[in-house]
């Protein structure tokens, strides 16, 4: 990298020296140079700037003499006129030459301020030699034209192509065709305004074709997804809380070609609700504009989905969580407090914890990974595998060694996969572990890590390992212990808390001991009948986009530490 900077400095010094000797506009040259480290570097010299493609940034160095003569040569819209020192390729949305071949323009997303966590679209505009030469002749007609001919159109196009290749490296897809669903009533409300002001400009600057649909009633997205022509779209983007993605997944699951639809259409999320768990996990943020950029630059990631069977015969698809006990009560009984945003969960928890209510039940489960140390190791292998896939230019989950996904194989064009363990009404499999809970506090099973911002309940969750993370806690603990238990979620120590039982399972059945007319079962945050239910995981059945091919949660403490055994075996 030092050789790159030295090369760039030499270019700048030569240009400044030439400008001092002759006040004419310099010629343009594109150089494909190889540094001492062996990395290719593309350098484009324009009359007023030198643009250098480094590994992660487009570096913009203004020419001193040119800047003094005309600081408006590289304006940035809407407000700033001087070019920044560099722009991360991650933030570059598009680059192109204007039809008249007079300007190179680069659209990019820029953070308004570190504290606001909001992006806006800006544009860099660089005059090309023909436009610059004409302007100089108009200002100073006595100046002789440059002796070096301008750069060819093919050379400029090659530079633009290189910028776009670095802005959209494999396996990231450009110009994704998006089916956008906006729920105007999500969370505190205002999803319409959020989309139009903070999200649409980013998608349009990335040249994404958009079809925008505004939902009018609960459950509408199920029917819309069920009838959607999936050949017209690459991604589905619910703008809402976590309820609308749940509806989209269930609509796709009801199709005759469910497996094909779920494997083709990447379901994403713009956070406009109160929980926004999906966005937190995939993009590491609950800010709409940051999530929008993450979708533009998203890595295709296979996602485990779950089949939930109920006593009445209904089969649902779950992508997020299943809950019973305090967590379920908290999620469902605070629905009327959506106007409070995420604060509704804090208020609800304190109200319920004071009562020390318990929830007797029996839990039968197919345990795949039991101890917490074993779970750490499993998580480490999963993260490294996903990073390897993305590094090889593949979708996360394509190169895994854990067997094929349930969305692959000969039945790709058929409906949902069959149920390996039957339904909740069938006989319980003999090899399942049955655990009675007399004084259960919370039963919580997660397919993702974050359940809300700063609520990393399932720190060992992986996107496509074919397993659910199941935790249980007792309900007869003191209020102080209960508060400390919840505080450990925010501090990142929940996984290691001795009051938390943590397992990885491929299926489970929960049976409440007593019929409670006010009882609550929560599936992806949606209320379901208070009765026994069974859940089974389908490995990699769904598709989404993530930043890195893994969830953005930090993982259990110490998961990336090398153990003594590993050190001895190295």
XYZ file of C-alpha atoms in Angstrom:
570
model
C 0.000 0.000 0.000
C 2.945 2.301 0.637
C 4.040 1.863 -2.983
C 0.560 2.857 -4.100
C 0.684 6.079 -2.100
C 4.212 6.817 -3.372
C 3.048 6.324 -6.960
C 0.051 8.573 -6.366
C 2.270 11.263 -4.785
C 4.657 11.117 -7.724
C 1.744 11.674 -10.098
C 0.579 14.662 -8.082
C 4.075 16.189 -7.947
C 4.535 15.811 -11.696
C 1.163 17.401 -12.395
C 1.848 20.323 -10.049
C 5.242 20.908 -11.703
C 3.737 20.872 -15.192
C 0.947 23.221 -14.127
C 3.458 25.695 -12.721
C 5.383 25.714 -16.013
C 2.390 25.932 -18.350
C -1.149 26.952 -17.292
C -2.827 24.670 -19.791
C -5.114 21.759 -18.947
C -3.267 18.469 -18.621
C -3.991 15.425 -20.705
C -5.767 12.396 -19.326
C -4.061 9.057 -18.848
C -5.251 5.757 -17.417
C -2.501 3.581 -16.057
C -2.810 -0.045 -14.967
C 0.134 -0.302 -12.587
C 1.413 -3.132 -10.460
C 2.759 -2.189 -7.060
C 5.619 -3.955 -5.294
C 3.073 -6.052 -3.425
C 1.746 -7.397 -6.734
C -1.680 -5.717 -6.496
C -3.132 -4.050 -9.549
C -3.946 -0.384 -9.128
C -6.009 1.651 -11.637
C -5.127 5.346 -11.833
C -7.107 7.868 -13.847
C -5.609 11.328 -14.248
C -8.165 14.010 -14.999
C -7.527 17.723 -15.500
C -8.317 18.509 -11.867
C -7.932 15.241 -9.932
C -6.215 11.895 -9.879
C -8.508 8.948 -9.122
C -6.853 5.832 -7.709
C -8.559 2.486 -7.176
C -7.037 0.998 -4.056
C -8.214 -2.152 -2.329
C -11.206 -0.786 -0.419
C -11.405 2.888 -1.418
C -11.493 5.157 -4.419
C -8.876 7.772 -3.530
C -9.439 11.293 -4.875
C -6.472 13.625 -4.940
C -7.029 17.159 -6.201
C -4.350 18.911 -8.197
C -3.149 21.995 -6.339
C -2.852 24.272 -9.339
C -6.161 23.185 -10.810
C -7.925 23.654 -7.495
C -6.665 27.211 -7.189
C -7.886 28.051 -10.687
C -11.311 26.399 -10.446
C -12.643 24.722 -7.320
C -15.952 23.948 -9.008
C -14.446 21.305 -11.282
C -15.406 18.453 -8.949
C -18.704 19.435 -7.372
C -20.543 17.103 -5.046
C -24.316 17.324 -4.829
C -26.379 18.283 -2.981
C -24.160 20.539 -0.852
C -20.432 19.872 -0.800
C -18.370 21.079 -3.774
C -14.932 19.705 -3.010
C -14.281 16.001 -3.452
C -13.590 13.920 -0.343
C -10.180 12.370 0.150
C -11.602 8.909 -0.526
C -14.869 7.022 -0.885
C -15.195 3.398 0.269
C -16.177 1.121 -2.597
C -18.856 -0.256 -0.264
C -20.506 3.186 -0.397
C -20.274 3.634 -4.172
C -23.688 3.036 -5.703
C -22.967 3.702 -9.377
C -20.411 5.204 -11.756
C -20.972 6.264 -15.340
C -19.960 8.550 -18.204
C -22.646 11.037 -19.233
C -24.186 10.482 -22.709
C -22.386 13.551 -24.087
C -19.070 12.046 -22.853
C -18.273 15.274 -21.004
C -18.415 14.088 -17.381
C -17.603 11.135 -15.156
C -20.159 10.864 -12.350
C -20.036 8.716 -9.234
C -23.086 8.324 -7.004
C -22.316 7.278 -3.437
C -23.906 7.054 0.005
C -22.426 9.312 2.665
C -23.104 9.417 6.384
C -24.569 12.778 7.390
C -22.791 12.625 10.751
C -21.425 9.839 12.987
C -24.145 10.417 15.590
C -27.114 10.501 13.227
C -26.466 7.071 11.665
C -28.108 8.182 8.463
C -26.938 8.049 4.861
C -27.769 10.401 2.017
C -26.948 10.107 -1.666
C -24.300 12.430 -3.047
C -22.709 12.734 -6.464
C -19.172 13.438 -7.582
C -18.861 15.002 -11.027
C -15.530 15.197 -12.857
C -15.166 17.042 -16.192
C -13.528 14.923 -18.871
C -10.835 16.358 -21.220
C -13.183 17.484 -23.991
C -15.407 19.430 -21.571
C -12.432 20.812 -19.642
C -10.639 21.883 -22.826
C -13.719 23.646 -24.155
C -14.184 25.481 -20.863
C -10.555 26.571 -20.836
C -10.783 27.881 -24.381
C -13.832 29.935 -23.467
C -12.096 31.392 -20.396
C -8.642 31.845 -21.948
C -8.932 31.723 -25.777
C -5.247 32.584 -26.319
C -4.003 29.431 -24.616
C -2.767 26.777 -26.999
C -4.442 23.368 -26.742
C -2.602 20.500 -25.068
C -0.211 18.590 -27.238
C -1.228 15.189 -25.846
C -4.480 13.770 -27.298
C -7.370 13.050 -24.927
C -8.051 9.563 -23.612
C -10.139 7.187 -25.694
C -13.732 6.322 -24.866
C -12.726 2.688 -24.421
C -10.167 3.649 -21.773
C -12.664 5.702 -19.790
C -15.234 2.915 -20.016
C -12.633 0.468 -18.742
C -11.996 2.651 -15.683
C -15.720 2.918 -14.936
C -16.037 -0.849 -15.286
C -13.190 -1.315 -12.794
C -14.844 0.995 -10.284
C -18.116 -0.944 -10.567
C -16.310 -4.275 -10.252
C -14.713 -3.108 -7.005
C -17.999 -1.611 -5.776
C -19.875 -4.853 -6.519
C -17.438 -7.772 -6.071
C -18.719 -11.333 -6.482
C -21.092 -12.675 -5.292
C -22.886 -9.294 -5.006
C -25.454 -8.699 -7.752
C -25.869 -5.277 -9.366
C -29.202 -3.659 -10.168
C -31.291 -6.163 -8.237
C -34.952 -6.135 -9.275
C -36.830 -5.365 -6.084
C -40.394 -6.074 -5.008
C -40.924 -3.604 -2.165
C -43.729 -3.956 0.391
C -44.445 -0.982 2.632
C -46.595 -1.380 5.739
C -47.719 2.177 6.606
C -48.838 1.040 10.082
C -45.628 -0.740 11.153
C -44.310 0.015 14.659
C -44.736 3.677 15.598
C -45.904 4.390 12.023
C -44.317 6.460 9.299
C -42.953 3.612 7.131
C -44.143 5.420 3.991
C -42.146 8.524 4.822
C -39.114 6.473 5.876
C -39.063 4.611 2.580
C -39.522 7.662 0.370
C -37.042 9.882 2.203
C -34.331 7.523 3.462
C -34.484 4.371 1.346
C -35.767 4.994 -2.173
C -32.971 7.503 -3.074
C -30.324 4.874 -2.256
C -32.049 2.147 -4.271
C -32.593 4.447 -7.239
C -28.986 5.692 -7.178
C -27.929 2.015 -7.316
C -30.107 1.681 -10.450
C -32.382 -0.911 -8.838
C -35.722 -1.381 -10.649
C -38.432 -0.976 -8.000
C -42.013 -2.196 -7.785
C -43.564 -0.663 -4.652
C -46.727 -2.058 -3.048
C -48.377 -0.598 0.061
C -50.199 -3.126 2.205
C -53.616 -2.215 3.541
C -54.421 -4.977 6.035
C -52.739 -7.639 8.158
C -52.026 -10.826 6.237
C -52.248 -9.238 2.789
C -48.579 -9.943 2.043
C -49.239 -13.701 2.363
C -51.602 -13.610 -0.612
C -49.406 -11.208 -2.570
C -46.319 -13.416 -2.173
C -48.313 -16.534 -2.976
C -49.432 -15.052 -6.321
C -46.194 -13.209 -7.189
C -44.471 -13.772 -10.538
C -41.055 -14.605 -9.104
C -39.399 -14.460 -12.532
C -39.808 -10.658 -12.441
C -37.809 -10.097 -9.230
C -34.547 -10.915 -7.505
C -35.381 -9.684 -3.985
C -38.389 -8.938 -1.808
C -38.030 -6.023 0.609
C -40.646 -5.625 3.356
C -40.482 -2.151 4.934
C -41.952 -2.835 8.350
C -41.277 -4.630 11.588
C -40.687 -8.387 11.582
C -44.348 -9.186 10.858
C -44.206 -8.463 7.125
C -41.170 -10.712 6.431
C -43.071 -13.454 8.300
C -45.997 -12.974 5.925
C -43.771 -13.027 2.839
C -42.059 -16.262 3.883
C -45.445 -17.869 4.568
C -46.861 -16.699 1.250
C -43.908 -18.170 -0.634
C -44.274 -21.391 1.390
C -47.881 -21.837 0.242
C -46.939 -21.838 -3.450
C -46.902 -25.050 -5.526
C -43.269 -24.184 -6.349
C -42.411 -23.225 -2.775
C -38.870 -24.602 -2.752
C -37.986 -22.875 -6.012
C -39.537 -19.575 -4.880
C -37.795 -19.617 -1.501
C -34.444 -20.459 -3.105
C -34.732 -17.756 -5.803
C -36.288 -14.715 -4.127
C -34.036 -13.207 -1.438
C -36.238 -11.855 1.352
C -34.668 -8.762 2.934
C -35.842 -6.133 5.429
C -35.992 -2.362 5.851
C -36.534 -1.694 9.597
C -39.638 0.403 10.224
C -41.123 -1.383 13.240
C -40.405 -1.697 16.952
C -38.350 -4.932 16.981
C -36.579 -4.963 13.606
C -34.730 -8.180 14.461
C -34.197 -9.294 10.867
C -32.368 -6.100 9.917
C -30.248 -6.159 13.084
C -29.066 -9.690 12.302
C -28.443 -9.325 8.580
C -27.120 -5.752 8.436
C -26.079 -4.952 12.006
C -28.390 -1.952 12.189
C -31.953 -0.835 12.777
C -31.394 2.371 10.779
C -33.336 2.322 7.482
C -30.745 4.027 5.261
C -27.890 1.845 6.554
C -30.018 -1.235 5.941
C -30.788 0.003 2.423
C -27.084 0.258 1.576
C -26.484 -3.198 3.072
C -29.189 -4.604 0.784
C -27.627 -2.917 -2.258
C -24.285 -4.519 -1.332
C -25.809 -7.673 0.142
C -24.206 -11.119 -0.074
C -26.626 -13.951 -1.013
C -27.052 -16.023 2.145
C -28.988 -19.246 2.579
C -31.319 -19.094 5.562
C -32.762 -21.880 7.685
C -36.554 -21.855 7.885
C -38.812 -23.782 10.253
C -42.087 -25.600 9.856
C -44.442 -25.073 12.801
C -47.371 -27.478 13.110
C -50.383 -26.665 15.296
C -53.041 -28.930 16.776
C -55.670 -27.741 14.311
C -53.529 -29.039 11.418
C -52.168 -25.695 10.292
C -48.542 -25.581 9.118
C -46.691 -22.277 9.382
C -43.254 -21.134 8.289
C -41.106 -19.397 10.905
C -37.911 -17.470 10.167
C -37.204 -15.787 13.512
C -38.359 -17.308 16.812
C -40.854 -19.315 18.838
C -41.645 -18.349 22.414
C -43.650 -19.441 25.435
C -43.708 -18.006 28.941
C -42.490 -14.564 29.965
C -40.922 -13.754 26.584
C -44.102 -14.643 24.702
C -46.231 -12.623 27.108
C -43.828 -9.736 26.723
C -43.971 -9.860 22.936
C -47.726 -10.200 22.543
C -49.225 -8.385 25.537
C -47.371 -5.163 24.693
C -48.776 -4.952 21.153
C -50.919 -1.994 22.191
C -47.732 -0.143 23.157
C -46.180 -0.143 19.662
C -46.153 3.651 19.786
C -43.387 3.364 22.412
C -41.019 1.696 19.937
C -38.405 -0.621 21.498
C -39.107 0.849 24.966
C -42.306 -1.203 25.068
C -40.233 -4.347 25.757
C -38.457 -2.804 28.759
C -41.741 -1.643 30.247
C -43.378 -5.021 29.607
C -40.529 -6.975 31.170
C -40.550 -5.010 34.418
C -44.318 -5.417 34.682
C -44.172 -9.189 34.200
C -40.995 -9.890 36.234
C -42.492 -8.406 39.391
C -45.263 -11.022 39.291
C -42.785 -14.003 39.239
C -45.239 -15.977 37.133
C -44.258 -19.531 36.112
C -45.369 -21.512 33.067
C -45.448 -25.317 33.626
C -44.885 -27.342 30.444
C -43.119 -30.338 28.912
C -40.480 -29.853 26.220
C -39.410 -32.713 23.946
C -36.451 -31.983 21.685
C -33.983 -33.461 19.229
C -30.733 -32.131 20.710
C -27.808 -31.913 18.261
C -25.249 -29.858 20.235
C -25.525 -29.739 24.030
C -22.719 -28.194 26.080
C -21.827 -24.527 25.794
C -18.192 -25.259 24.931
C -19.325 -27.586 22.128
C -21.681 -24.871 20.921
C -18.785 -22.392 20.805
C -16.832 -24.767 18.604
C -19.819 -25.372 16.351
C -20.288 -21.621 15.963
C -16.617 -21.060 15.117
C -16.715 -23.689 12.366
C -19.894 -22.181 10.941
C -18.526 -18.630 10.806
C -15.267 -19.724 9.189
C -17.169 -21.772 6.608
C -19.404 -18.842 5.669
C -16.452 -16.478 5.394
C -14.718 -18.992 3.137
C -17.775 -19.204 0.866
C -18.010 -15.432 0.459
C -14.256 -15.130 -0.014
C -14.539 -17.590 -2.906
C -17.267 -15.476 -4.528
C -20.074 -17.878 -3.567
C -23.340 -17.407 -1.726
C -22.978 -18.125 1.974
C -23.920 -21.767 2.505
C -22.983 -22.970 -1.004
C -19.662 -24.441 0.089
C -20.753 -25.954 3.386
C -19.776 -29.480 4.365
C -22.862 -30.195 6.458
C -24.873 -31.680 3.598
C -27.229 -30.219 1.030
C -29.885 -27.686 1.908
C -33.566 -28.613 2.029
C -34.112 -26.139 -0.818
C -31.894 -28.167 -3.189
C -32.154 -31.427 -5.022
C -34.632 -33.102 -7.322
C -37.644 -31.571 -5.608
C -36.582 -27.971 -6.208
C -39.689 -27.176 -8.241
C -42.066 -28.768 -5.728
C -43.784 -27.525 -2.614
C -42.420 -27.439 0.912
C -40.169 -30.294 2.095
C -41.819 -33.157 3.926
C -41.810 -33.289 7.717
C -39.099 -35.634 8.977
C -40.653 -35.880 12.452
C -44.320 -35.598 11.549
C -46.695 -33.090 13.178
C -47.555 -32.158 16.730
C -50.442 -34.640 16.550
C -48.183 -37.585 15.710
C -46.426 -39.926 18.134
C -43.345 -38.405 19.740
C -40.080 -39.785 18.239
C -38.383 -42.207 20.622
C -34.925 -40.639 20.400
C -36.071 -37.203 21.562
C -35.113 -35.910 24.987
C -38.108 -34.989 27.178
C -37.597 -32.324 29.845
C -40.457 -31.490 32.272
C -40.570 -27.891 33.509
C -42.532 -27.284 36.696
C -41.551 -23.640 37.152
C -40.500 -22.430 33.722
C -39.937 -18.714 33.337
C -39.144 -18.453 29.641
C -38.905 -20.833 26.728
C -37.288 -19.120 23.749
C -36.129 -20.710 20.515
C -34.343 -18.574 17.935
C -33.293 -18.879 14.307
C -31.400 -15.563 14.494
C -29.269 -13.906 17.162
C -30.823 -10.480 17.768
C -34.489 -10.326 18.701
C -34.364 -6.520 18.898
C -31.590 -3.906 18.924
C -29.243 -4.707 21.847
C -31.142 -7.946 22.517
C -28.688 -10.672 21.477
C -30.467 -13.643 23.022
C -29.027 -16.290 20.677
C -25.397 -15.318 20.258
C -24.442 -18.716 18.781
C -27.111 -18.629 16.056
C -25.967 -19.337 12.485
C -27.852 -18.534 9.302
C -27.745 -21.990 7.730
C -26.499 -24.668 10.119
C -29.863 -26.461 10.136
C -30.304 -25.887 13.884
C -32.321 -23.734 16.256
C -30.875 -22.216 19.433
C -33.126 -23.142 22.365
C -32.901 -21.474 25.770
C -34.893 -21.955 28.959
C -34.860 -20.090 32.265
C -36.667 -20.643 35.552
C -39.446 -18.345 36.673
C -39.143 -18.683 40.452
C -36.012 -16.543 40.733
C -35.874 -13.235 42.557
C -36.690 -9.984 40.812
C -33.081 -8.858 41.209
C -31.771 -12.037 39.534
C -34.334 -11.650 36.780
C -33.257 -8.059 36.145
C -29.585 -9.080 36.083
C -30.488 -11.889 33.694
C -32.037 -9.422 31.271
C -29.165 -6.969 31.700
C -26.776 -9.750 30.665
C -28.521 -9.795 27.291
C -27.490 -6.204 26.609
C -23.983 -6.707 28.011
C -23.357 -9.745 25.804
C -22.993 -12.236 28.688
C -26.387 -13.923 28.426
C -24.967 -17.068 26.794
C -22.605 -17.698 29.724
C -25.113 -16.832 32.451
C -25.487 -19.914 34.718
C -29.239 -19.295 34.906
C -29.533 -19.934 31.149
C -29.861 -23.430 29.668
C -28.664 -23.297 26.032
C -28.928 -26.081 23.423
C -28.892 -26.448 19.662
C -31.771 -28.554 18.357
C -33.130 -29.668 14.996
C -36.713 -30.047 16.248
C -38.850 -29.743 19.387
C -42.388 -30.051 20.729
C -43.759 -27.889 23.536
C -46.857 -28.915 25.504
C -48.330 -26.520 28.092
C -49.441 -28.315 31.271
C -52.659 -26.359 31.724
C -55.113 -24.640 29.451
C -54.889 -20.910 30.138
C -57.545 -18.713 28.470
C -55.057 -15.841 28.598
C -52.052 -17.961 27.583
C -49.805 -16.880 24.740
C -47.726 -18.688 22.132
C -45.582 -16.450 19.936
C -44.322 -17.427 16.473
C -42.100 -14.727 14.924
C -43.756 -12.254 17.269
C -47.274 -13.197 16.115
C -49.841 -14.667 18.551
C -50.950 -18.262 17.993
C -53.417 -20.531 19.854
C -52.328 -21.532 23.345
C -51.840 -25.241 22.688
C -49.091 -27.766 21.975
C -46.985 -27.052 18.879
C -44.045 -28.670 17.119
C -41.163 -27.116 15.178
C -38.748 -28.647 12.668
C -35.828 -26.920 10.918
C -35.265 -26.980 7.145
C -31.594 -26.355 6.469
C -30.926 -23.485 4.041
C -34.465 -23.555 2.641
C -34.744 -19.771 2.349
C -32.584 -17.044 0.817
C -31.721 -13.569 2.055
C -28.961 -10.959 1.729
C -26.490 -10.211 4.500
C -23.387 -8.036 4.865
C -20.881 -10.880 5.265
C -22.697 -14.191 4.900
C -23.180 -14.491 8.676
C -25.262 -12.719 11.290
C -23.816 -9.462 12.586
C -24.052 -10.516 16.242
C -20.641 -10.831 17.946
C -21.060 -14.507 18.888
C -20.476 -16.179 22.271
C -17.536 -14.832 24.271
C -14.316 -16.636 23.399
C -15.642 -18.400 20.290
C -12.663 -17.190 18.241
C -10.040 -18.155 20.827
C -7.697 -21.019 19.956
C -8.137 -23.876 22.438
C -5.246 -25.821 23.917
C -6.240 -28.887 21.871
C -6.293 -26.888 18.647
C -2.913 -25.351 19.470
C -1.363 -28.775 20.074
C -2.869 -30.181 16.886
C -1.675 -27.254 14.743
